Amino acid sequence: MENDSITLDFSALPFSEWPTTEAPSETTNTVITLDSILPPRELPDTIYRQSIFHRHTLQVQHQELQPRPEHHTAAWVFAILILLSALLCIYYHLRKIKIKTLLHATIDRRALDRLIRDSNLNRTSVMLPMGMFICATLAMAVHLQAMRETGVGGYLLLSAGLMAAYILRNGLLRLLGNTFENKAAVDIYISSNYIFHLTEATLVCVLLYPLAYLPGGGNAMLVTIAVVLGIGFLMRFLRGMKLFLTLSSGPSFYLFYYLCTVEIVPALVLIKLVITQ
């Protein structure tokens, strides 16, 4: 190619172009590498220090890699949670119970009477599902925390045991009311307990979802559930005792003593089990 005044002479520049099909030969490489210009970088020698666990009482026991534990939630847990939520919604709809009315009934005697009358809750068989809901939700919380390996069978057995204990407890309370001739006071006391248990079951059912599916938040949700149940137990006990002492006829010291025993002893046993664990 002839060079003119507006054409650069590339042959006079230190430029090389690699072929696209053949490997470049050593004779055509005119590129100057940086290794021939800059001095090589000297790396420091590797420094070895004595381990802090040398001649220590805490020696390594396992040399192999340990698998990372996987705490996945089984599919049946989600099905049980959806079933509990659906049953609660159906019960609220069938009994025509509103959340505002339910909360008002926990602190006001007249609101409690209106709720029992308007929702037709004057029979034990109608109010019994309230207690079953709190047993099922409490069993799920305990199962997720300490009984995951037992599967759905362990949850069903735990729920059945809690429900049987709940029915036995109410039967014992009614027996004490008939024995000491304070049936009306015991009935209103049990009705107040049912209202509180339905409220607690609703709150715990909502908290079960983050307890089961919130990564890293299981302990916080468990503490929240324990606080909710603790506050509910204290309010339920104080409110029930107030209603009982207001409606009881004649001397009721022994009945009051037995009611306190039936309510407090299971709570003390549960606290002892939690502390020992």
Short mmCIF file of C-alpha atoms in Angstrom, two decimals:
data_model
loop_
_atom_site.label_atom_id
_atom_site.label_comp_id
_atom_site.label_asym_id
_atom_site.label_seq_id
_atom_site.Cartn_x
_atom_site.Cartn_y
_atom_site.Cartn_z
CA MET A 1 0.00 0.00 0.00
CA GLU A 2 1.32 3.39 -0.90
CA ASN A 3 1.44 5.91 1.91
CA ASP A 4 0.24 9.41 1.35
CA SER A 5 0.16 12.43 3.57
CA ILE A 6 -3.02 11.40 5.37
CA THR A 7 -2.16 7.74 5.89
CA LEU A 8 -0.27 6.44 8.92
CA ASP A 9 2.62 4.08 8.44
CA PHE A 10 1.80 1.24 10.84
CA SER A 11 5.02 -0.58 10.00
CA ALA A 12 6.95 2.10 11.84
CA LEU A 13 4.97 1.60 15.10
CA PRO A 14 5.60 -1.16 17.74
CA PHE A 15 2.34 -2.87 16.88
CA SER A 16 1.54 -6.54 16.36
CA GLU A 17 -1.70 -8.19 15.38
CA TRP A 18 -2.41 -11.78 16.27
CA PRO A 19 -3.80 -13.97 13.55
CA THR A 20 -7.34 -15.21 14.07
CA THR A 21 -6.74 -18.74 12.77
CA GLU A 22 -3.18 -19.66 13.59
CA ALA A 23 -1.28 -19.45 16.84
CA PRO A 24 1.22 -16.59 16.92
CA SER A 25 4.83 -17.51 16.40
CA GLU A 26 7.60 -16.33 18.65
CA THR A 27 9.35 -14.45 15.84
CA THR A 28 6.37 -12.19 15.14
CA ASN A 29 5.74 -11.24 18.79
CA THR A 30 6.94 -7.68 19.18
CA VAL A 31 4.98 -6.90 22.37
CA ILE A 32 7.14 -6.02 25.34
CA THR A 33 6.02 -7.80 28.55
CA LEU A 34 5.92 -6.07 31.91
CA ASP A 35 8.12 -8.75 33.51
CA SER A 36 11.12 -7.43 31.63
CA ILE A 37 10.43 -3.88 32.87
CA LEU A 38 9.15 -4.21 36.46
CA PRO A 39 11.07 -6.16 39.07
CA PRO A 40 9.36 -9.34 40.41
CA ARG A 41 7.35 -8.94 43.59
CA GLU A 42 8.79 -10.80 46.50
CA LEU A 43 6.18 -12.48 48.70
CA PRO A 44 6.87 -12.87 52.43
CA ASP A 45 7.52 -16.29 53.80
CA THR A 46 4.65 -18.20 55.41
CA ILE A 47 4.62 -17.65 59.16
CA TYR A 48 3.54 -20.58 61.31
CA ARG A 49 2.32 -20.00 64.86
CA GLN A 50 1.53 -22.51 67.55
CA SER A 51 -2.18 -23.25 67.97
CA ILE A 52 -3.86 -21.95 71.09
CA PHE A 53 -5.39 -25.41 71.52
CA HIS A 54 -1.99 -27.11 71.76
CA ARG A 55 -1.87 -29.25 74.91
CA HIS A 56 -5.35 -28.03 75.78
CA THR A 57 -8.04 -30.02 77.54
CA LEU A 58 -10.49 -29.25 74.74
CA GLN A 59 -9.03 -31.36 71.97
CA VAL A 60 -10.62 -31.99 68.60
CA GLN A 61 -12.89 -35.01 68.69
CA HIS A 62 -14.17 -35.12 65.10
CA GLN A 63 -11.83 -34.65 62.17
CA GLU A 64 -14.44 -35.21 59.47
CA LEU A 65 -16.87 -32.60 58.21
CA GLN A 66 -20.12 -32.37 60.10
CA PRO A 67 -23.31 -31.99 58.03
CA ARG A 68 -25.30 -28.83 58.60
CA PRO A 69 -28.56 -29.56 60.44
CA GLU A 70 -31.69 -28.89 58.42
CA HIS A 71 -34.81 -27.91 60.34
CA HIS A 72 -37.45 -28.07 57.65
CA THR A 73 -41.15 -27.99 58.43
CA ALA A 74 -43.16 -30.96 57.24
CA ALA A 75 -46.04 -30.49 54.83
CA TRP A 76 -48.59 -31.88 57.29
CA VAL A 77 -47.84 -28.98 59.68
CA PHE A 78 -49.07 -26.51 57.09
CA ALA A 79 -52.18 -28.63 56.52
CA ILE A 80 -52.93 -28.71 60.28
CA LEU A 81 -52.45 -24.94 60.59
CA ILE A 82 -54.80 -24.28 57.68
CA LEU A 83 -57.33 -26.71 59.18
CA LEU A 84 -57.20 -25.04 62.59
CA SER A 85 -57.58 -21.60 61.04
CA ALA A 86 -60.54 -22.76 58.94
CA LEU A 87 -62.25 -24.40 61.92
CA LEU A 88 -61.84 -21.26 64.01
CA CYS A 89 -63.36 -19.13 61.24
CA ILE A 90 -66.24 -21.58 60.83
CA TYR A 91 -66.90 -21.60 64.57
CA TYR A 92 -66.92 -17.79 64.72
CA HIS A 93 -69.31 -17.70 61.77
CA LEU A 94 -71.69 -20.38 63.05
CA ARG A 95 -71.88 -18.92 66.55
CA LYS A 96 -71.96 -15.33 65.21
CA ILE A 97 -69.14 -14.25 67.50
CA LYS A 98 -67.33 -11.00 66.81
CA ILE A 99 -63.81 -10.31 68.02
CA LYS A 100 -64.85 -7.03 69.66
CA THR A 101 -67.70 -8.72 71.53
CA LEU A 102 -65.42 -11.58 72.55
CA LEU A 103 -62.80 -9.25 74.00
CA HIS A 104 -65.47 -7.22 75.77
CA ALA A 105 -66.86 -10.38 77.33
CA THR A 106 -63.51 -11.13 78.97
CA ILE A 107 -63.74 -8.04 81.19
CA ASP A 108 -67.48 -7.37 81.56
CA ARG A 109 -70.01 -9.69 83.15
CA ARG A 110 -72.98 -8.25 81.24
CA ALA A 111 -71.14 -8.58 77.93
CA LEU A 112 -70.46 -12.20 78.83
CA ASP A 113 -74.13 -12.85 79.51
CA ARG A 114 -75.12 -11.19 76.22
CA LEU A 115 -72.57 -13.23 74.29
CA ILE A 116 -73.83 -16.47 75.82
CA ARG A 117 -77.44 -15.53 75.08
CA ASP A 118 -76.99 -14.14 71.55
CA SER A 119 -74.62 -16.89 70.38
CA ASN A 120 -76.63 -19.64 72.07
CA LEU A 121 -73.68 -20.82 74.17
CA ASN A 122 -75.77 -22.15 77.04
CA ARG A 123 -74.83 -25.81 76.47
CA THR A 124 -71.58 -27.54 77.29
CA SER A 125 -71.39 -29.30 73.92
CA VAL A 126 -71.49 -25.92 72.14
CA MET A 127 -68.73 -24.34 74.23
CA LEU A 128 -66.50 -27.41 74.34
CA PRO A 129 -64.84 -26.66 70.94
CA MET A 130 -63.36 -23.51 72.50
CA GLY A 131 -61.33 -25.68 74.82
CA MET A 132 -60.41 -28.09 72.04
CA PHE A 133 -59.01 -25.21 69.98
CA ILE A 134 -56.64 -24.10 72.74
CA CYS A 135 -55.50 -27.70 73.26
CA ALA A 136 -54.80 -28.19 69.54
CA THR A 137 -52.89 -24.92 69.14
CA LEU A 138 -50.89 -25.44 72.32
CA ALA A 139 -50.01 -28.98 71.23
CA MET A 140 -48.76 -27.64 67.88
CA ALA A 141 -46.51 -25.08 69.60
CA VAL A 142 -45.03 -27.75 71.88
CA HIS A 143 -44.61 -30.16 68.98
CA LEU A 144 -42.77 -27.62 66.80
CA GLN A 145 -40.38 -26.81 69.62
CA ALA A 146 -39.61 -30.18 71.19
CA MET A 147 -41.29 -33.05 69.31
CA ARG A 148 -40.55 -32.55 65.60
CA GLU A 149 -39.09 -36.03 65.23
CA THR A 150 -42.33 -37.72 66.34
CA GLY A 151 -44.22 -36.57 63.25
CA VAL A 152 -47.95 -36.26 62.86
CA GLY A 153 -48.56 -39.23 65.17
CA GLY A 154 -46.85 -37.48 68.07
CA TYR A 155 -48.87 -34.34 67.50
CA LEU A 156 -52.17 -36.22 67.42
CA LEU A 157 -51.32 -38.12 70.61
CA LEU A 158 -50.29 -34.92 72.38
CA SER A 159 -53.48 -33.15 71.27
CA ALA A 160 -55.64 -36.06 72.39
CA GLY A 161 -53.92 -36.14 75.79
CA LEU A 162 -54.41 -32.40 76.33
CA MET A 163 -58.06 -32.59 75.27
CA ALA A 164 -58.70 -35.51 77.64
CA ALA A 165 -57.05 -33.60 80.50
CA TYR A 166 -59.11 -30.51 79.65
CA ILE A 167 -62.40 -32.44 79.75
CA LEU A 168 -61.35 -34.13 83.00
CA ARG A 169 -60.51 -30.74 84.53
CA ASN A 170 -63.92 -29.29 83.67
CA GLY A 171 -65.61 -32.41 84.97
CA LEU A 172 -63.73 -32.06 88.25
CA LEU A 173 -64.78 -28.40 88.54
CA ARG A 174 -68.43 -29.30 87.98
CA LEU A 175 -68.15 -32.10 90.54
CA LEU A 176 -66.80 -29.65 93.10
CA GLY A 177 -69.63 -27.21 92.33
CA ASN A 178 -72.26 -29.90 92.86
CA THR A 179 -70.57 -31.14 96.01
CA PHE A 180 -70.47 -27.72 97.66
CA GLU A 181 -73.85 -26.65 96.21
CA ASN A 182 -72.44 -23.79 94.17
CA LYS A 183 -73.31 -25.03 90.70
CA ALA A 184 -74.28 -21.60 89.30
CA ALA A 185 -71.00 -20.00 90.39
CA VAL A 186 -68.94 -22.84 88.92
CA ASP A 187 -70.89 -22.70 85.66
CA ILE A 188 -70.20 -19.01 85.15
CA TYR A 189 -66.58 -19.64 86.11
CA ILE A 190 -66.25 -22.35 83.44
CA SER A 191 -68.02 -20.16 80.86
CA SER A 192 -65.56 -17.36 81.53
CA ASN A 193 -62.71 -19.83 81.05
CA TYR A 194 -64.12 -20.90 77.69
CA ILE A 195 -64.24 -17.28 76.49
CA PHE A 196 -60.62 -16.71 77.50
CA HIS A 197 -59.54 -19.98 75.90
CA LEU A 198 -61.15 -19.06 72.59
CA THR A 199 -59.34 -15.71 72.65
CA GLU A 200 -56.02 -17.37 73.47
CA ALA A 201 -56.51 -20.03 70.78
CA THR A 202 -57.10 -17.31 68.17
CA LEU A 203 -53.94 -15.43 69.13
CA VAL A 204 -51.79 -18.55 69.35
CA CYS A 205 -53.07 -19.82 65.99
CA VAL A 206 -51.87 -16.59 64.37
CA LEU A 207 -48.45 -16.89 66.04
CA LEU A 208 -48.00 -20.51 64.95
CA TYR A 209 -47.29 -19.46 61.35
CA PRO A 210 -44.14 -17.44 62.13
CA LEU A 211 -43.16 -20.06 64.70
CA ALA A 212 -43.14 -22.74 61.99
CA TYR A 213 -41.90 -20.79 58.99
CA LEU A 214 -39.87 -17.81 60.22
CA PRO A 215 -36.15 -18.65 59.83
CA GLY A 216 -34.26 -17.89 63.00
CA GLY A 217 -37.32 -16.52 64.79
CA GLY A 218 -38.62 -19.69 66.41
CA ASN A 219 -37.32 -18.87 69.89
CA ALA A 220 -38.71 -15.33 69.76
CA MET A 221 -42.12 -16.58 68.65
CA LEU A 222 -42.09 -19.25 71.35
CA VAL A 223 -41.38 -16.63 74.00
CA THR A 224 -44.19 -14.49 72.57
CA ILE A 225 -46.62 -17.41 72.77
CA ALA A 226 -45.54 -18.13 76.35
CA VAL A 227 -46.08 -14.47 77.31
CA VAL A 228 -49.53 -14.44 75.68
CA LEU A 229 -50.55 -17.62 77.49
CA GLY A 230 -49.11 -16.38 80.78
CA ILE A 231 -50.99 -13.08 80.60
CA GLY A 232 -54.15 -14.91 79.52
CA PHE A 233 -53.86 -17.35 82.43
CA LEU A 234 -53.40 -14.55 84.97
CA MET A 235 -56.33 -12.53 83.61
CA ARG A 236 -58.53 -15.61 83.32
CA PHE A 237 -57.81 -16.75 86.87
CA LEU A 238 -58.38 -13.35 88.45
CA ARG A 239 -61.54 -12.72 86.42
CA GLY A 240 -62.88 -16.20 87.16
CA MET A 241 -62.25 -15.85 90.88
CA LYS A 242 -64.03 -12.50 90.90
CA LEU A 243 -67.07 -13.96 89.16
CA PHE A 244 -67.07 -17.01 91.40
CA LEU A 245 -66.84 -15.06 94.66
CA THR A 246 -69.56 -12.66 93.45
CA LEU A 247 -72.08 -15.39 92.61
CA SER A 248 -71.24 -18.01 95.23
CA SER A 249 -73.86 -18.58 97.90
CA GLY A 250 -72.96 -19.27 101.50
CA PRO A 251 -69.46 -20.14 102.79
CA SER A 252 -67.26 -21.18 99.91
CA PHE A 253 -63.79 -21.23 101.42
CA TYR A 254 -63.19 -24.91 100.70
CA LEU A 255 -64.51 -24.67 97.15
CA PHE A 256 -62.35 -21.61 96.52
CA TYR A 257 -59.36 -23.54 97.84
CA TYR A 258 -60.04 -26.50 95.56
CA LEU A 259 -60.54 -24.25 92.53
CA CYS A 260 -57.18 -22.59 93.17
CA THR A 261 -55.59 -26.02 93.49
CA VAL A 262 -57.07 -27.26 90.21
CA GLU A 263 -55.96 -24.11 88.37
CA ILE A 264 -52.53 -23.50 89.87
CA VAL A 265 -51.11 -27.01 90.27
CA PRO A 266 -51.02 -27.80 86.50
CA ALA A 267 -49.36 -24.44 85.85
CA LEU A 268 -46.72 -25.13 88.51
CA VAL A 269 -46.03 -28.58 87.06
CA LEU A 270 -45.62 -27.08 83.56
CA ILE A 271 -43.25 -24.41 84.86
CA LYS A 272 -41.18 -27.05 86.64
CA LEU A 273 -40.92 -29.12 83.47
CA VAL A 274 -39.78 -26.09 81.46
CA ILE A 275 -37.16 -25.18 84.06
CA THR A 276 -35.78 -28.72 84.25
CA GLN A 277 -35.51 -28.93 80.47
#
